[in-house]
PDB file of C-alpha atoms in Angstrom:
ATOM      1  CA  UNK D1034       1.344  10.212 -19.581  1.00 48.00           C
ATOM      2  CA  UNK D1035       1.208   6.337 -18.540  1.00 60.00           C
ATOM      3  CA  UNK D1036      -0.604   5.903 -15.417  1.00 78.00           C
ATOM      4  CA  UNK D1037       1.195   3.691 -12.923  1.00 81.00           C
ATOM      5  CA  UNK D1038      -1.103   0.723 -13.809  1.00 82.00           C
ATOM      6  CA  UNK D1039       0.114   0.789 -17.475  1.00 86.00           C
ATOM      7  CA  UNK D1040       3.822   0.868 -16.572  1.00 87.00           C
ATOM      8  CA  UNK D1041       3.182  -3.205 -15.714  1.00 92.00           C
ATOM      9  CA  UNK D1042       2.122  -6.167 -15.961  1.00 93.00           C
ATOM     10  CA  UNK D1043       1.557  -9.381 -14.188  1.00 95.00           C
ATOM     11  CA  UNK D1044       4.797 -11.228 -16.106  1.00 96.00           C
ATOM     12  CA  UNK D1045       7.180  -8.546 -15.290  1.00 95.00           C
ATOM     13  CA  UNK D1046       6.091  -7.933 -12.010  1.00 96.00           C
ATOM     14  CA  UNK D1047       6.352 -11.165 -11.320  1.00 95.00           C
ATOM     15  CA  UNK D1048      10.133 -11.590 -13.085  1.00 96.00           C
ATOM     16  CA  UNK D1049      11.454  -8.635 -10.951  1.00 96.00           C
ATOM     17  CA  UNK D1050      10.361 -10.424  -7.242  1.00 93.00           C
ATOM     18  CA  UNK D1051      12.021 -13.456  -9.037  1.00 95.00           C
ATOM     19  CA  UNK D1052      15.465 -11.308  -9.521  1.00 94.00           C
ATOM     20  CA  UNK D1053      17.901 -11.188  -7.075  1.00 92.00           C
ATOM     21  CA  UNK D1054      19.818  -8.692  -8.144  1.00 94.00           C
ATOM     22  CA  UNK D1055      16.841  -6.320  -9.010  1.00 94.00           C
ATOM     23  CA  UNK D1056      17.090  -2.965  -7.385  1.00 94.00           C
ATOM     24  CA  UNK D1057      15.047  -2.494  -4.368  1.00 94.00           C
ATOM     25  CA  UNK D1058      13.304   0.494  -5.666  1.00 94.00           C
ATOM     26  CA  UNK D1059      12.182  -1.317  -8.977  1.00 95.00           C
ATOM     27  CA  UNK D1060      11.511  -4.315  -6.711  1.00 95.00           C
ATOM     28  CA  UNK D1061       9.192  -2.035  -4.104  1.00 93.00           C
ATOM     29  CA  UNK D1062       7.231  -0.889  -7.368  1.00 93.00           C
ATOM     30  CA  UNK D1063       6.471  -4.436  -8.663  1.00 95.00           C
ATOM     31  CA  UNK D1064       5.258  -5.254  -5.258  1.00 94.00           C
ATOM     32  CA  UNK D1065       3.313  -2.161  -5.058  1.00 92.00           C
ATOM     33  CA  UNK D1066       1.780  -2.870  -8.358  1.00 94.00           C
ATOM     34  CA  UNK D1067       0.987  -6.712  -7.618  1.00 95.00           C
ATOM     35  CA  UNK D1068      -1.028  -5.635  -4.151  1.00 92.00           C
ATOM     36  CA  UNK D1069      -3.215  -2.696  -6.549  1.00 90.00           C
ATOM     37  CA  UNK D1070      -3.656  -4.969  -9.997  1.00 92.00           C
ATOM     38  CA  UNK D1071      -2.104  -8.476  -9.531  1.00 95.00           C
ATOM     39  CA  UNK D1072      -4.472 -11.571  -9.860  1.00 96.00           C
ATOM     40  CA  UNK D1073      -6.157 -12.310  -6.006  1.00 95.00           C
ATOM     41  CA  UNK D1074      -4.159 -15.024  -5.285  1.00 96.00           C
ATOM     42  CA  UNK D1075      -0.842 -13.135  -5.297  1.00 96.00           C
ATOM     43  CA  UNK D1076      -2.716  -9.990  -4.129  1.00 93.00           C
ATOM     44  CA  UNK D1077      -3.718 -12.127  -0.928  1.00 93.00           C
ATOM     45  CA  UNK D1078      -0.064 -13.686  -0.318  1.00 94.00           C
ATOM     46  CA  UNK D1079       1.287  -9.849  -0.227  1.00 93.00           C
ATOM     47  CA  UNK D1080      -1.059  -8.788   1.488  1.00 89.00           C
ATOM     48  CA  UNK D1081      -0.744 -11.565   3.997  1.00 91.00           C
ATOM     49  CA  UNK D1082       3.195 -10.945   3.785  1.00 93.00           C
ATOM     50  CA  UNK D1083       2.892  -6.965   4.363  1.00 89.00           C
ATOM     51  CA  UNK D1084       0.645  -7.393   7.323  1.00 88.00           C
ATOM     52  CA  UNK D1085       3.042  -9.835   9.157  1.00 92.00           C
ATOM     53  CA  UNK D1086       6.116  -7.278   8.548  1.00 91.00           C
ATOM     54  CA  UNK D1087       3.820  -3.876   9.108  1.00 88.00           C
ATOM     55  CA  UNK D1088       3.609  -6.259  13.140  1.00 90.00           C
ATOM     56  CA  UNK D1089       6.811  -6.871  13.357  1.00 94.00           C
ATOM     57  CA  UNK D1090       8.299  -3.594  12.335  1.00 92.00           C
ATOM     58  CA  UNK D1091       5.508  -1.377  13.659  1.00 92.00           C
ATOM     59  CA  UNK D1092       4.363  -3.366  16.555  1.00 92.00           C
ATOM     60  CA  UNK D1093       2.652   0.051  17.943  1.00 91.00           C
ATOM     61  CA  UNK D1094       0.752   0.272  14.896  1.00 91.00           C
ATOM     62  CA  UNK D1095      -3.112  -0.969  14.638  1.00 89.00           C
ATOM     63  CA  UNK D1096      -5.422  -0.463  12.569  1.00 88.00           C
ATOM     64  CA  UNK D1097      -8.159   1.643  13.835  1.00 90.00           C
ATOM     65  CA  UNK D1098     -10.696   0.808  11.322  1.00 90.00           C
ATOM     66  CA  UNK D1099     -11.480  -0.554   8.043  1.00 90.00           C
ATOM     67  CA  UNK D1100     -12.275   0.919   4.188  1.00 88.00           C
ATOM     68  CA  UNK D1101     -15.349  -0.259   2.448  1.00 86.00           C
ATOM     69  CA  UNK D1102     -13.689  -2.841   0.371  1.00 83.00           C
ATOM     70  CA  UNK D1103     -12.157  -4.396   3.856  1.00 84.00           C
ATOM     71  CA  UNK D1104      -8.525  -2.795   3.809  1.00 84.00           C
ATOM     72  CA  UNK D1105      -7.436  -2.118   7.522  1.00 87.00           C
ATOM     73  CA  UNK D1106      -6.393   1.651   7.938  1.00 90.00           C
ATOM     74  CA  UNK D1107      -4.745   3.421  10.515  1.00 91.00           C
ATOM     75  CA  UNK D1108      -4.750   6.969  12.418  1.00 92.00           C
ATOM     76  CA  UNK D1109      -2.713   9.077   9.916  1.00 94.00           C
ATOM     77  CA  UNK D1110      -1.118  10.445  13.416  1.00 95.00           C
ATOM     78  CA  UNK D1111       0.038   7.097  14.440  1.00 94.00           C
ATOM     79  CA  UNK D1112       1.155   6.813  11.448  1.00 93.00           C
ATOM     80  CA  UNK D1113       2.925   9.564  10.946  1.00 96.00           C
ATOM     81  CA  UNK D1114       4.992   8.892  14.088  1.00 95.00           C
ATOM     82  CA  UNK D1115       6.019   5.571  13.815  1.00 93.00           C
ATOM     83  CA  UNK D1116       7.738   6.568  10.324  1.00 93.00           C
ATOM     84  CA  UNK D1117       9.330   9.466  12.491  1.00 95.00           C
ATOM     85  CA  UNK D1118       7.563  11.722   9.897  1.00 96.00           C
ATOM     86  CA  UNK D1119       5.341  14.948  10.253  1.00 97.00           C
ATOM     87  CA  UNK D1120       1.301  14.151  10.223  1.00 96.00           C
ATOM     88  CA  UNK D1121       1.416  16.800   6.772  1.00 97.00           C
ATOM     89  CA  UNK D1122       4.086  14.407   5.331  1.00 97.00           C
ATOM     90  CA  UNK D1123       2.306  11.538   5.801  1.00 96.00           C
ATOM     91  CA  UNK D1124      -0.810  13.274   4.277  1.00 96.00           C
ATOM     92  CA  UNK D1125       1.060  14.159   1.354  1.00 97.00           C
ATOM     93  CA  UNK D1126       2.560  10.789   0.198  1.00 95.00           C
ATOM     94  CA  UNK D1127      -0.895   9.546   0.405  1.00 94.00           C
ATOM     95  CA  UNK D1128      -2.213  12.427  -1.733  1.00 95.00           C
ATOM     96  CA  UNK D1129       0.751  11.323  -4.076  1.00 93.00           C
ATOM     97  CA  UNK D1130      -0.263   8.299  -3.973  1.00 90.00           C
ATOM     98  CA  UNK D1131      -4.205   9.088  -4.847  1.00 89.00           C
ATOM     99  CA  UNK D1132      -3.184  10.747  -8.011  1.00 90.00           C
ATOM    100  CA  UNK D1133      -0.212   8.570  -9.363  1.00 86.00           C
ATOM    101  CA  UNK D1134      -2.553   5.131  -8.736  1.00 84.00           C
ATOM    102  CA  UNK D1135      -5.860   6.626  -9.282  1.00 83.00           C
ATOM    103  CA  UNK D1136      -7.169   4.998  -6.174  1.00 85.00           C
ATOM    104  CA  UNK D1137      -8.311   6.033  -2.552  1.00 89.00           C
ATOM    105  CA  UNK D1138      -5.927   5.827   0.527  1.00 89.00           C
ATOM    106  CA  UNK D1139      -7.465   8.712   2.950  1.00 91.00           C
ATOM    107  CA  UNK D1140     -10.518   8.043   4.168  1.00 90.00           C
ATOM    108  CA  UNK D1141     -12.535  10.796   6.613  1.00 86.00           C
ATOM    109  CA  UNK D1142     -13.515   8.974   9.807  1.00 82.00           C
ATOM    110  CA  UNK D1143     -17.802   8.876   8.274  1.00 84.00           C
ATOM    111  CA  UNK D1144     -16.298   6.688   5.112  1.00 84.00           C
ATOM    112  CA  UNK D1145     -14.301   4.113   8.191  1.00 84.00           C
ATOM    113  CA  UNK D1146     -15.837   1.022   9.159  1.00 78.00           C
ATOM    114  CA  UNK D1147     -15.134   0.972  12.504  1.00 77.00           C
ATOM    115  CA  UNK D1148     -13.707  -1.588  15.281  1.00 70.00           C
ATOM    116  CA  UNK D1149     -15.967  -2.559  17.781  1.00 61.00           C
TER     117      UNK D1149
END
């Protein structure tokens, strides 16, 4: 089994945002894969790009502390609700997520950084 970071690569990645006719699904996963793998100078531009939608789209939303490595998070509760989905749902595409990218998205309130 291929694990999600073997599926691309910085070239096609970077072909499918250029695309557009590319299906949003493909393109969603070339994003996806740029914010986990791509070099830091597109990782920074997406992640400067997600944050400005993630205000505009989810105004409500903030995050309520910080991983180790300096990635904002938010309550999974919050969450939850303002993608009019069940706290257990939300829980479980991050779980998803854990195993198909081999990296951490739930963290338990000791492993936060918190907001002063």
């Amino acid at each position: 089994m291929t694990t999600f970071q073997q599926e691309w690569d910085e070239e096609m990645a970077m072909a499918v945002l250029e695309n557009p006719d590319v299906d949003s699904q493909v393109w969603a996963e070339a994003v996806e894969w740029l914010l986990l793998y791509g070099p830091p100078h597109i990782k920074e531009l997406l992640n400067q790009a997600s944050e400005t939608a993630a205000q505009n789209c989810f105004p409500e939303l903030t995050p309520t502390s910080f991983s180790p490595d300096g990635q904002p998070l938010y309550d999974i509760k919050q969450l939850a609700h303002a993608l009019g989905i069940s706290e257990d749902e939300a829980k479980q595409k991050l779980q998803n997520k854990e195993l198909e990218q081999g990296i951490r998205h739930l963290f338990s309130a000791e492993d936060a950084l918190k907001i002063q």
